[in-house]
Structure formats: C-alpha cells, structure tokens
Coordinates of C-alpha atoms in Angstrom, one line a residue:
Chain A
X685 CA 105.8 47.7 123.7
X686 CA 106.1 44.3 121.6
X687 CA 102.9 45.7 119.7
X688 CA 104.8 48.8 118.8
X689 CA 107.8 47.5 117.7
X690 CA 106.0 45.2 115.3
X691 CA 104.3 47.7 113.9
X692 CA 107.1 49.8 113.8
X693 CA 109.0 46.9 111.6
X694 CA 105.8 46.9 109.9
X695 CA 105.7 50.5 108.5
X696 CA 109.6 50.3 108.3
X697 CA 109.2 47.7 105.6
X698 CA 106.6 49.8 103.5
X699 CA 107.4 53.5 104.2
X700 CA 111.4 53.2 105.0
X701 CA 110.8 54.5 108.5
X702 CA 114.5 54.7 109.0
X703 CA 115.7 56.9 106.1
X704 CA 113.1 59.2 107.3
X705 CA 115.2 59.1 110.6
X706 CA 118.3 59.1 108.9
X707 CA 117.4 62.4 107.3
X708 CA 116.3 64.1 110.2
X709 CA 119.0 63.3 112.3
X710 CA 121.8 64.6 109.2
X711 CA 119.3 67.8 109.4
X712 CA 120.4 70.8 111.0
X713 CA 119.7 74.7 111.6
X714 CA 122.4 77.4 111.3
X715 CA 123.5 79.0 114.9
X716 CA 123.6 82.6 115.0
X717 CA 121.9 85.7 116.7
X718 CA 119.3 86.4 114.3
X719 CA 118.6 82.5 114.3
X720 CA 115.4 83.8 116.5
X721 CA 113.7 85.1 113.2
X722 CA 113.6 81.0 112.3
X723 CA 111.1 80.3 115.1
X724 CA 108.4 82.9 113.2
X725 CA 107.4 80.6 110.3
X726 CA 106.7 77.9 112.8
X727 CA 104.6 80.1 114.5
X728 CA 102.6 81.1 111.4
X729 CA 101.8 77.4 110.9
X730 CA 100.7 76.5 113.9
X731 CA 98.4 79.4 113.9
X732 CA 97.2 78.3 110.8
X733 CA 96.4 74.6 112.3
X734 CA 94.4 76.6 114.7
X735 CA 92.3 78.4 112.2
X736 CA 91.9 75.4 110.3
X737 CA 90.5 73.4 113.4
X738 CA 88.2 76.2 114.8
X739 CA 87.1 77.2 111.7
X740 CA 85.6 73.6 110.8
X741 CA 84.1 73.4 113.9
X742 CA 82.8 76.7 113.5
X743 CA 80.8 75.0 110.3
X744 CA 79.0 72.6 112.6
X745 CA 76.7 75.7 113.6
X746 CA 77.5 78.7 111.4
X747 CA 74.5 79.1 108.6
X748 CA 75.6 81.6 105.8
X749 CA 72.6 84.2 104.7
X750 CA 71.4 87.6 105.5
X751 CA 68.6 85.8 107.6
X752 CA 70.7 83.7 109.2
X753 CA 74.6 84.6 109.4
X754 CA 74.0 87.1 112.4
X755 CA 71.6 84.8 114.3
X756 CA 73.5 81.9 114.0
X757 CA 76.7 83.1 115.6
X758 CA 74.5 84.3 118.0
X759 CA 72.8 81.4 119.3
X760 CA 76.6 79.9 118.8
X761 CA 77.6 82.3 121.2
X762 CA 74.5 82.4 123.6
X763 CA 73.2 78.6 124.0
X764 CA 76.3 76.4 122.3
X765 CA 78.6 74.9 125.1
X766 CA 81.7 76.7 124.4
X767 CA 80.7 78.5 121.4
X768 CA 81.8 81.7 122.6
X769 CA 85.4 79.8 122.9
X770 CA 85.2 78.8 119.6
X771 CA 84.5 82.0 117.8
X772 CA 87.1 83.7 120.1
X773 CA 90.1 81.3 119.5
X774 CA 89.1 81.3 115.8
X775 CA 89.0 85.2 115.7
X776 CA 92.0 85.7 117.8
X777 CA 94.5 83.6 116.1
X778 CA 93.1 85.0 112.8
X779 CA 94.8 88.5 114.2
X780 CA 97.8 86.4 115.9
X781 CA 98.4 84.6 112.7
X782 CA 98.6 87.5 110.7
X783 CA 101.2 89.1 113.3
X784 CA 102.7 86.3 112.9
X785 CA 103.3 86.1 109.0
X786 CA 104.3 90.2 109.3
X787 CA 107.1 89.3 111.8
X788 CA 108.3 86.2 109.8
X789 CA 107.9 88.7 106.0
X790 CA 110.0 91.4 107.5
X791 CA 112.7 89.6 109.3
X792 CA 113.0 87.4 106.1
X793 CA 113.5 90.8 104.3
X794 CA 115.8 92.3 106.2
X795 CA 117.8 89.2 106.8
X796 CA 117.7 89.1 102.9
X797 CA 116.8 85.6 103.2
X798 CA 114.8 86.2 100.1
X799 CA 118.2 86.0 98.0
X800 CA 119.3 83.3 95.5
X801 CA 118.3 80.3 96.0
X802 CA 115.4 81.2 98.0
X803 CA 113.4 83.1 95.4
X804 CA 110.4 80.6 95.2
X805 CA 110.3 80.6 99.2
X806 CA 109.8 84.3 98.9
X807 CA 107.2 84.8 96.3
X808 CA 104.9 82.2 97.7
X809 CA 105.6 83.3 101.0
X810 CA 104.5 86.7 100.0
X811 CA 101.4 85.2 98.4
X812 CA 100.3 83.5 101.3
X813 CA 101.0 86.8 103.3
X814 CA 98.6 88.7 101.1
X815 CA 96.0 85.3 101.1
X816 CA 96.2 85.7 104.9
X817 CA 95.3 89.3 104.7
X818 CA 92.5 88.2 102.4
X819 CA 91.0 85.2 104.7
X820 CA 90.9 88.0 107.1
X821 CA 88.7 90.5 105.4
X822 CA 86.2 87.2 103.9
X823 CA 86.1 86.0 107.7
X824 CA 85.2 89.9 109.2
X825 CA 81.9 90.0 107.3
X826 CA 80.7 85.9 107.5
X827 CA 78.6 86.9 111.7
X828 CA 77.3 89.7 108.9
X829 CA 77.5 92.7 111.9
X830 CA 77.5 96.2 111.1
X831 CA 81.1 97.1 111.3
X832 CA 81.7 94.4 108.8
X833 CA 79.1 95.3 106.6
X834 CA 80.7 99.1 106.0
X835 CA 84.2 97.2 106.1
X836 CA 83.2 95.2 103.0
X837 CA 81.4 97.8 101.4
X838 CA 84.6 100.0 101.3
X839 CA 86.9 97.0 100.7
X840 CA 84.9 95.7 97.9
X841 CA 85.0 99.3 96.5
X842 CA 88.3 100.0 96.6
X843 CA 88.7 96.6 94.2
X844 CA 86.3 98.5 92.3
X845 CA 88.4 102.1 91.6
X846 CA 90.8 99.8 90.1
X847 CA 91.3 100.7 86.4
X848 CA 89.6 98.9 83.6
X849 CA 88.8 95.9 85.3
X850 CA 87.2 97.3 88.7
X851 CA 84.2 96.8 88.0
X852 CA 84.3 93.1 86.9
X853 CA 86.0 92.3 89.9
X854 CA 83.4 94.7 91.9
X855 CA 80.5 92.3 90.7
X856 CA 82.4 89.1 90.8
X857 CA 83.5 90.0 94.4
X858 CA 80.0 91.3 95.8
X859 CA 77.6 88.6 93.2
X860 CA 76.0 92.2 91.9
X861 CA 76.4 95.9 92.1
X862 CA 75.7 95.8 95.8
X863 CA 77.2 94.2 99.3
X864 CA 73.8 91.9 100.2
X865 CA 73.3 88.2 101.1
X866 CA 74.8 87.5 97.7
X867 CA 77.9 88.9 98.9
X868 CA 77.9 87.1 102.0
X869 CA 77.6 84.0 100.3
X870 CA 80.6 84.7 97.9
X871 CA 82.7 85.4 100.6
X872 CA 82.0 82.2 102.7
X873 CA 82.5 80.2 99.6
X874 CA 85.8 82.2 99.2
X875 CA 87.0 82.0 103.2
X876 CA 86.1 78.0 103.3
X877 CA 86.5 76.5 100.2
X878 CA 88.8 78.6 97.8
X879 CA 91.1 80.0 99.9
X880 CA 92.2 77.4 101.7
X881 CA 92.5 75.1 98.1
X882 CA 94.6 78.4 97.2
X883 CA 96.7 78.7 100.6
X884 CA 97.6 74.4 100.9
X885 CA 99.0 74.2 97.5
X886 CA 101.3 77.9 98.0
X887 CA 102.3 76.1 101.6
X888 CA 103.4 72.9 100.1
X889 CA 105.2 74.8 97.6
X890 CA 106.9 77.2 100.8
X891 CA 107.2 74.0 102.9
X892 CA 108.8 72.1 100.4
X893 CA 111.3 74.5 99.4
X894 CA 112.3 75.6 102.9
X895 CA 112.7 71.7 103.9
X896 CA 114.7 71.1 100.4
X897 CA 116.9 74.1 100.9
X898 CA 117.2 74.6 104.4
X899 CA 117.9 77.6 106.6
X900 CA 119.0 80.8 105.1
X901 CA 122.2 82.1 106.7
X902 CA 121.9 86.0 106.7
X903 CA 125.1 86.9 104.8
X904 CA 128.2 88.2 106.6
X905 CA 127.3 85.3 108.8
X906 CA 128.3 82.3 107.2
X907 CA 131.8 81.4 107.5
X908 CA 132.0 83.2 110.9
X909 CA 129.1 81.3 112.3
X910 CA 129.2 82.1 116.2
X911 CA 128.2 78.8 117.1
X912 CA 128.0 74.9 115.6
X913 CA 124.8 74.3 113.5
X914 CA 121.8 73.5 115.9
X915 CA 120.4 69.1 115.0
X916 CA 117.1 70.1 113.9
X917 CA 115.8 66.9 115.3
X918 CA 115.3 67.0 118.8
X919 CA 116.9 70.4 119.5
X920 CA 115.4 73.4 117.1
X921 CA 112.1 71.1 116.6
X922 CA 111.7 71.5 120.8
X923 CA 112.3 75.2 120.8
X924 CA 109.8 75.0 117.9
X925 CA 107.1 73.1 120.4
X926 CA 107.8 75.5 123.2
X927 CA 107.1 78.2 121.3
X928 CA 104.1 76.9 120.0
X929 CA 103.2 76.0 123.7
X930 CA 103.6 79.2 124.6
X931 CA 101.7 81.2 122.0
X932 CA 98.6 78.6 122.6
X933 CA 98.6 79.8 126.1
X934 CA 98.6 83.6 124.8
X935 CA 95.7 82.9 122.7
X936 CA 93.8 81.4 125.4
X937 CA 93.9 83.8 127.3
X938 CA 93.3 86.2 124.7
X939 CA 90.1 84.3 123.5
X940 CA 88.9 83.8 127.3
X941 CA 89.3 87.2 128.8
X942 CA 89.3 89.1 125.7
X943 CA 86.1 87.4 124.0
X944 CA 85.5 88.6 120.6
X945 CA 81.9 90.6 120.2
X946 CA 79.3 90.1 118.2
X947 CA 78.5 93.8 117.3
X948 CA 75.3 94.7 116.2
X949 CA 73.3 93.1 113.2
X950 CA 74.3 94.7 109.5
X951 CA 71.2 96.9 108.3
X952 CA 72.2 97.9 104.6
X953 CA 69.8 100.9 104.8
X954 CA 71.3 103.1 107.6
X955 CA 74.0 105.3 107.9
X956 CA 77.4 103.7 108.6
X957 CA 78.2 104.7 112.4
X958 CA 80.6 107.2 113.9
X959 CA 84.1 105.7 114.6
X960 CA 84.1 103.0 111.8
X961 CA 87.4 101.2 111.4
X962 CA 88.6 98.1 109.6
X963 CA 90.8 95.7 111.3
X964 CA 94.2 97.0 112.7
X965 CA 96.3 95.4 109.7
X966 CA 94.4 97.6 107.6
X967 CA 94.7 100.2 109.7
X968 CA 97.4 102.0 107.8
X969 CA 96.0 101.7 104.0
X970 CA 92.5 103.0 106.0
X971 CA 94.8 106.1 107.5
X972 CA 96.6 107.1 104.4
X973 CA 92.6 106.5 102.0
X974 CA 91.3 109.0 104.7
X975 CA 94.0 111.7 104.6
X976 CA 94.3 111.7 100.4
X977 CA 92.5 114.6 99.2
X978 CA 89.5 114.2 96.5
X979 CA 91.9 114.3 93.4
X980 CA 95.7 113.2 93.5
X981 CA 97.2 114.8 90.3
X982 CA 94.6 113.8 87.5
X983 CA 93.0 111.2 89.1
X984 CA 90.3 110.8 91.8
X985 CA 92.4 110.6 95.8
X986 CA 91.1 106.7 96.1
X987 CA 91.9 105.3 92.6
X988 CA 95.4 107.2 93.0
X989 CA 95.7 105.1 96.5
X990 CA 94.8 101.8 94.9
X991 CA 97.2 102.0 92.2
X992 CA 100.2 102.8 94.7
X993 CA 99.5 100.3 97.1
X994 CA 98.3 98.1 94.1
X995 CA 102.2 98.5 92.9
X996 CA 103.7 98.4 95.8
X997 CA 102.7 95.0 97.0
X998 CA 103.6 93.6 93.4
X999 CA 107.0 95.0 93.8
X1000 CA 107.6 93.6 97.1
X1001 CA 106.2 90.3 95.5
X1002 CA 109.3 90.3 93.2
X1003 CA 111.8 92.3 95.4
X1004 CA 114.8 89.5 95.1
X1005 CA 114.9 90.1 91.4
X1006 CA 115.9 93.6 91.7
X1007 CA 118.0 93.3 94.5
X1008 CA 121.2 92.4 92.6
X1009 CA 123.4 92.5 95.5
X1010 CA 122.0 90.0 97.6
X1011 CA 121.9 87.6 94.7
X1012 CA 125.6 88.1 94.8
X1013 CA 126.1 87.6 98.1
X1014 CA 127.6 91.2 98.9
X1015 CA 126.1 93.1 101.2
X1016 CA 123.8 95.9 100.9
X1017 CA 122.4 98.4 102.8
X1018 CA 119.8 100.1 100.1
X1019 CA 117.1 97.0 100.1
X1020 CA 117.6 97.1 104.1
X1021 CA 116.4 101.0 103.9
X1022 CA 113.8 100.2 101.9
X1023 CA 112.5 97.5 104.6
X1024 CA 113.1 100.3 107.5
X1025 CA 110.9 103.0 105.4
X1026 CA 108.2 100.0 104.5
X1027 CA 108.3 98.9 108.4
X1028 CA 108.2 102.8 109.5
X1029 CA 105.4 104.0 107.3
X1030 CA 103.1 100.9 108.4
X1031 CA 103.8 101.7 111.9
X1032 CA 103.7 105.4 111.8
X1033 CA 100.3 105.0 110.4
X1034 CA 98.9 102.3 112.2
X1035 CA 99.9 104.2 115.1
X1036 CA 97.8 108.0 113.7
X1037 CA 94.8 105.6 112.4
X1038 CA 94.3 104.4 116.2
X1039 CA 95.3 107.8 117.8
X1040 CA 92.6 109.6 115.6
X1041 CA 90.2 107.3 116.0
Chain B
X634 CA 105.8 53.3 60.0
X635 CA 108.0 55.8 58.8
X636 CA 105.3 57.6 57.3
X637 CA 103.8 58.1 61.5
X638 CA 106.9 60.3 62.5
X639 CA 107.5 62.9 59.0
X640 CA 107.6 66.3 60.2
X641 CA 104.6 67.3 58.3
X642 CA 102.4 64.5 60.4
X643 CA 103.8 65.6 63.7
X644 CA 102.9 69.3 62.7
X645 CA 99.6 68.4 62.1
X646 CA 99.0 66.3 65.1
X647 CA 100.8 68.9 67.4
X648 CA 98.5 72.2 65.7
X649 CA 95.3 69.5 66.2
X650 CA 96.3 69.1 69.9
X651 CA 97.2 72.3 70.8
X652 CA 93.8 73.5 69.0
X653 CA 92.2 71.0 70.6
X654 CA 93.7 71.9 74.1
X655 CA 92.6 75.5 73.3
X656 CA 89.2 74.5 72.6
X657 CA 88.5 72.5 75.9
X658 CA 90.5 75.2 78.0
X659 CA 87.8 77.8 76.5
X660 CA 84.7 75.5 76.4
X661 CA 85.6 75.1 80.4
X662 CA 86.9 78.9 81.0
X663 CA 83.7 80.4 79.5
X664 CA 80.6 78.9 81.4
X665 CA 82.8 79.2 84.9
X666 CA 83.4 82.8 83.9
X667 CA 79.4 83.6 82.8
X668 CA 78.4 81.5 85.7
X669 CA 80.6 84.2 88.2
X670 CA 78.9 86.7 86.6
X671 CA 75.8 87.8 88.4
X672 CA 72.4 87.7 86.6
X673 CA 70.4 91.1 86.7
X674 CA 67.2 90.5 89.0
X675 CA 64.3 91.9 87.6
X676 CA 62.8 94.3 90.5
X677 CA 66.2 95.3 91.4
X678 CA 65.9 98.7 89.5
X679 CA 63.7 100.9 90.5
X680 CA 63.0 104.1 89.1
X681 CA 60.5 105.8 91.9
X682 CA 59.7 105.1 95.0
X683 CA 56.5 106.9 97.6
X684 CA 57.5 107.9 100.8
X685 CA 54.4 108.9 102.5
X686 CA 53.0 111.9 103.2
X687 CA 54.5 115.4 103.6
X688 CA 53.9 116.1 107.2
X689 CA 55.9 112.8 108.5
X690 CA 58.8 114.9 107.8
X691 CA 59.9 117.0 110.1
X692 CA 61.5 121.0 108.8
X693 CA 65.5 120.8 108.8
X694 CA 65.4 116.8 109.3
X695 CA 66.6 114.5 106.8
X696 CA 65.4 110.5 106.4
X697 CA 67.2 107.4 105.0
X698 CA 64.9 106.0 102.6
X699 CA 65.3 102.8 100.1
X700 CA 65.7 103.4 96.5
X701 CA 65.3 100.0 95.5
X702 CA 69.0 98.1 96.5
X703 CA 70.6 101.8 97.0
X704 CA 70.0 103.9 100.3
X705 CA 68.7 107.3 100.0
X706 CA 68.8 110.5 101.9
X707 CA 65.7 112.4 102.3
X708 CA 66.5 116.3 103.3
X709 CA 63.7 118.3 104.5
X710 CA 65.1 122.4 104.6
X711 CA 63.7 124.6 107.4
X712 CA 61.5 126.6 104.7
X713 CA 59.4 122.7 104.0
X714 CA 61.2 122.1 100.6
X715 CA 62.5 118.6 99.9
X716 CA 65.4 117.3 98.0
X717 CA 66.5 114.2 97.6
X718 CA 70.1 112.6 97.4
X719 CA 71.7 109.2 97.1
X720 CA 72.8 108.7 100.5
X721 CA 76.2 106.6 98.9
X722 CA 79.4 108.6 99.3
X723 CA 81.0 109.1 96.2
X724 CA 84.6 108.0 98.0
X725 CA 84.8 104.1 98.4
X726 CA 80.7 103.3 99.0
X727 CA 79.3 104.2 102.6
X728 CA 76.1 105.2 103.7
X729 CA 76.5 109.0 104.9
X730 CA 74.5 110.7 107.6
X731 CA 72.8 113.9 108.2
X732 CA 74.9 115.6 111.5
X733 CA 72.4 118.4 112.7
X734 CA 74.8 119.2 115.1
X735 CA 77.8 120.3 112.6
X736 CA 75.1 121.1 109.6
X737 CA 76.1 118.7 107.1
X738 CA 75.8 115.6 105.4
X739 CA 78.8 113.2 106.8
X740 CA 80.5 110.0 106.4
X741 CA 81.6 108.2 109.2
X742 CA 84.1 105.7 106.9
X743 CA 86.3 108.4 105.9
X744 CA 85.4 111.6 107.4
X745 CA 83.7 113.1 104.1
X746 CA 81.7 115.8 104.6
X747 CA 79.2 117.5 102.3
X748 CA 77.0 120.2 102.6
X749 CA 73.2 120.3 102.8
X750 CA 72.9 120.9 99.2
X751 CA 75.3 117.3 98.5
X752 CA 77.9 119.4 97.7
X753 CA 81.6 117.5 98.7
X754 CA 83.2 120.4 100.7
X755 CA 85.9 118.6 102.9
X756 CA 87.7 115.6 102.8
X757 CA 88.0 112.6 100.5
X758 CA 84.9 112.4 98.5
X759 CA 86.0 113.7 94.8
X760 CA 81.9 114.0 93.8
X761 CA 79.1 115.5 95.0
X762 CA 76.3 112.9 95.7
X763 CA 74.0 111.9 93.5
X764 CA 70.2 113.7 93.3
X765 CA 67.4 112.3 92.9
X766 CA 64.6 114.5 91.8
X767 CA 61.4 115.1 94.3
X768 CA 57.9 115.3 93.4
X769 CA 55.3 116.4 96.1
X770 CA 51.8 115.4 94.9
X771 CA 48.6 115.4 96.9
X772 CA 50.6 116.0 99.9
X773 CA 52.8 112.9 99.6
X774 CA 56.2 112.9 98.9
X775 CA 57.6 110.9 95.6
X776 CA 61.1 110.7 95.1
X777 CA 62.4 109.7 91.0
X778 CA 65.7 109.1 89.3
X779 CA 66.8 112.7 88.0

C-alpha cells in the first residue's frame, strides 16, 4: 500500500495525476430517455479493442498467399490450441462491431446529434463507419475461401464501373486486371497496416472531440432535462463497463457455439456456386445490384447502382451542413424522415436479400 | 538587415519554397503512385490455348477452361459443334455456369442468365459474353481470341 502511494506521489509530481481526477470528477453525462443511445459508441470501441487483439494474435500463424492463406487458417483451426477461438472471436466481433457502429450512426442521426458543434464528430464518425465496412470486406477474403473469392471479385468490380477512374482503382485494388494472390496480398497489407494507420488517427480525432465537447443533448431536451446530469466518473463509466461485460459474454458465446467456418478453398477457374452472398451488411446494396435491370436510363444497371449509392453515402457524410434547422437548434421533422426512409430501405432489403436467398 | 525583410525578397523566398514544397510533394507522390501500379507480367496474355482432343467432350456439355488469367466456358451443342465463350459475366465479374437442367448459361452472384449462344436474356448482365473463336484441327480442339 506504502509502495503505491509513493508511486502514486511519484507520477503525481510528473503527469499531474490529480488534475486528471479533478477533471473527471467536474465531468458529467446529460440524463434523459434517449441517454441509452450514449452507451453505443462505447460499445463500438471496445469491439474494436477486440479486433485489434485477435487480429494480432491471428498474425502469429496467419501466412498471406494463394498457397498458403487457406492452409494456414486451416491448420490454425485444426492443430493450434484455441485457434478455432481465435478466428471465431475475431470474425464475430468484426460483424458485432459493425452492428454496433450502425446503431451508434443512426441514433446519432436521428437524435440530430450531428448538429453544430458536433460537425467534426459526425464526419469522422461517418468515415470510420464506412472504414469499418471496408476492414470487413479486406478481412472476408484474407482465409482466401471460395465465397470470398466471388465476394471480392464482384466488390472489386463494382469499384471498377465507377466512372473515369474505375479502372485505376480496379488495378490498384486487385495488383492487376484480376482477383489472384496479388490481390490477396493488397488486401492484407490494406486490413493490417493501412487501415488501421487510417482508422487510429479518424478515432483520435472522434475521441477527442466527443471528450472536448461532451454529450450531445437531443434538442427539445435541454432545459427540461428529466433528471440531474449523470458524474461520468464512477457512474456512466460503470454502466459503460457493464455493457461491455455484457457484450463480451455475447460474443463468446457467439464465437464458441457459433464457430465461424472455413468454407471451401478459392479455385479462380470454376464457376462461382449457387446461393452466393456477401456478408449481411452488404446484403442490401447486393439485393437492390440484383434486382436493377441491365441498363438504368442510358447507362449500364451496375454503373447506375454505384453512382447512387456512391452519392448517397457522400451526402450522408456531410448531412449536418444541409440540415439548417438543427444547426439552429429548432426542431425538424424532414432530416428525421430521411433517417426513417434510410433505416427502412436497408432493412426492407436486407430482409428480401435473405428471404430470396 | 533591412534589405532580408523587402517584399520583393520575401516573394522570392516564399515562390522558392512553395516551388520547392511542390517539387518534393511530386518527387514523393510519383514513385509511390508508379510503384501501386501493377507491372504487366509477360505470360499473362495469352492469345490461344489447346484443349485436347475432340472426343473428351461430351454432345450438349460445356467445360470451364483457362484462357490464360481469365476462365473460359467451353460449350459443346448436341449436333458436336463447339463454341467458345469467356465464362466472366458481363455484370460485376463472376464466373457463370452451364445449368443443363434450366438450358442456359447462369450466374450464381446475381442471377444472370444467358442463353446457349452467350446471349444475356434475363437479369442484370447489360452484355452478352464475350466469344472466343474455335478451331478444331486434327481432331483437337483449339480455342483463340476472336
């Protein structure tokens, strides 16, 4: 006990241990009944702790190659102790994580939490979002299995419909004109090294503008706060731990009665198999690429489908710059609509891409 | 020392900087750009490719075959002619099948269909695929770029 309080006075002398305290005892939360959407973000970040964790010790045994990707996950899975664990935690809180970020995007929306000040918070929050969505689709073809091999091969194409740049990106994203070992390489260098160099300087940027800011309070909400603001420090930071206690023991379970499967080994020479799907977060955009006919006004069904979604997620990117309202303060139902319709379509079909499976 | 700060000096400093800035941005932009850049393989092309003989191939069956780093679809009609088609859909990149069962060449990505002659006929695909042109010589089969 001695030992720790010297040490304590130690640190306090160098680091100014107590106006850290000071500042997270003045620190508080704002109490009201949509303070539940707080907890999401936390849960986002502890996912992504997770993924950083499993995925390094992932590195002790994974071997990138076309020779090698697919046998190397499976002797990780077959003769490592726990290796199966591994790959399952890893894979599960990928899908967890990006549940996750949705909830915490879309309750941030429609809580307008994205209004002034908060802009920053927003657009780097929506970055991250859409990096998350892209560690996912690097990470599905690293075990180089069948499924992922068709996956990347349409994935990579669609970045290649895009207009006078496609096929630029095409090559830079597959290393030639085709999805081979090249590829695979690309996209490990991509899911271990640049993403994440990406992903921790957009977090710091979040993180440090949430903690500078603080707590958006939804407006309508402000003056007639139902209840005192919640002490961050112990009382929301608690809640924050149960929660993440709680999720850990959800993807445990997940992972250890749910392992993920290993498929079967990517041959670029045969015919893509019946019932091909992409990962359920890209269920929709898969859904809506499939029912487009061949040629959308004057231009081919998949370009036209590229360029809307293309749009769309730039706008979303920016939404608290159009949405004047908010930025006064006033209410506003038309940016909750558009939310609703965002939220609905993505459902609806999510919900027709896994019925017609 | 007055002579250092006169507009005209800090002009010139400021355009050599900023031209100098330019030129190492560029000089470190360029080779990281060529370097993402691919190189073309030799090999990689190919322009013709053997596939055996003749009699390997069944009437009304058709065979995936490799066209150097492209897959192929070998059809074989129930009179013994042969054509020859790039087995890539012409949607977003997939490697379709021949479905004896429905008659027709399909995609299991998207649910394109074409029909035996490569012809899109349903769904997404905006093309027909791609033909290659057949030889048969000497009872072997020899399939070229049209």
């Amino acid at each position: 006990m001695e030992l720790f309080t010297s040490l304590r006075g130690w640190l306090d002398e160098r680091v100014d241990l107590e106006g850290l305290a000071a500042l997270a005892r003045k620190k508080t939360v704002p109490s009201h009944r949509h303070s539940i959407w707080y907890y999401f973000g936390g849960v986002t970040l502890f996912l992504f702790i997770i993924q950083v964790c499993s995925g390094i010790l992932l590195l002790f045994y994974y071997r990138p190659g076309e020779d090698t990707a697919f046998e190397s996950i499976r002797f990780l899975m077959s003769k490592v102790q726990f290796g199966w664990l591994m790959r399952s935690i890893h894979s599960w809180s990928a899908n967890l994580m990006v549940l996750a970020a949705a909830i915490h995007m879309f309750s941030v929306f429609l809580t307008k939490a994205y209004r002034k000040p908060r802009e920053i918070t927003w657009v780097s929050g929506v970055l991250l979002f859409y990096l998350t969505l892209a560690f996912g689709f690097s990470g599905y073809l690293l075990p180089w299995n069948e499924l992922a091999f068709f996956a990347t091969k349409v994935g990579t194409d669609i970045a290649g419909s895009v207009p006078f740049v496609g096929g630029a990106m095409l090559e830079l994203l597959r290393g030639g004109e085709q999805v081979t070992g090249a590829t695979l390489s690309r996209f490990f260098g991509f899911h271990v090294a640049l993403f994440p160099a990406i992903f921790t300087v957009l977090l710091a940027v979040h993180l440090i503008m949430v903690q500078r800011q603080g707590m958006s309070t939804p407006i309508g909400h402000e003056k007639s706060s139902e209840e005192t603001p919640m002490p961050f420090f112990p009382n929301f930071v608690l809640r924050d731990v149960l929660l993440w206690l709680i999720v850990l023991n959800i993807l445990a379970v997940l992972a250890v009665f749910f392992p993920w499967e290993l498929g079967v080994k990517a041959d670029p020479f045969a015919a893509a198999p019946a019932g091909i799907t992409p990962e359920w977060y890209f269920l929709f955009m898969f859904q809506v690429l499939k029912l487009l006919p061949s040629h959308v006004l004057f231009l081919e069904g998949e370009v036209f489908g590229v360029l809307v979604f293309g749009i769309a997620m730039a706008l979303w990117t920016v939404i608290p710059f159009f949405d004047r309202k908010s930025q006064r303060g006033q209410q506003g139902r038309f940016f909750t609509y558009v939310g609703i319709a965002v939220i609905v379509f993505i459902l609806f079909f999510t919900i027709l891409g896994w019925v017609m499976l | 020392m007055s002579d250092s700060t006169s507009p005209s000096k800090r002009r010139t400093l400021q355009m050599l900087l900023s031209a100098g800035g330019t030129a190492l941005l560029a000089a470190i932009a360029y080779p990281v750009i060529a370097y993402l850049k691919p190189p073309k393989l030799s090999g990689q092309s190919v322009s013709s490719v053997g596939l055996g003989a003749v009699d390997e191939y069944a009437p009304a069956s058709a065979t995936l075959f490799r066209f150097g780093e492209k897959p192929g679809l070998l059809m074989r009609y129930q009179d013994g002619s042969f054509r020859a088609f790039s087995a890539t859909c012409t949607h977003l990149d997939c490697t379709v099948q021949y479905r004896e069962d429905m008659g027709i060449i399909w995609c299991a990505c998207h649910n394109g269909k074409y029909d035996l002659e490569g012809r899109n006929i349903e769904g997404p695909p905006p093309k027909p695929l791609d033909e290659f042109t057949v030889i048969v010589k000497d009872g072997e089969v020899h399939v070229t770029e049209s």
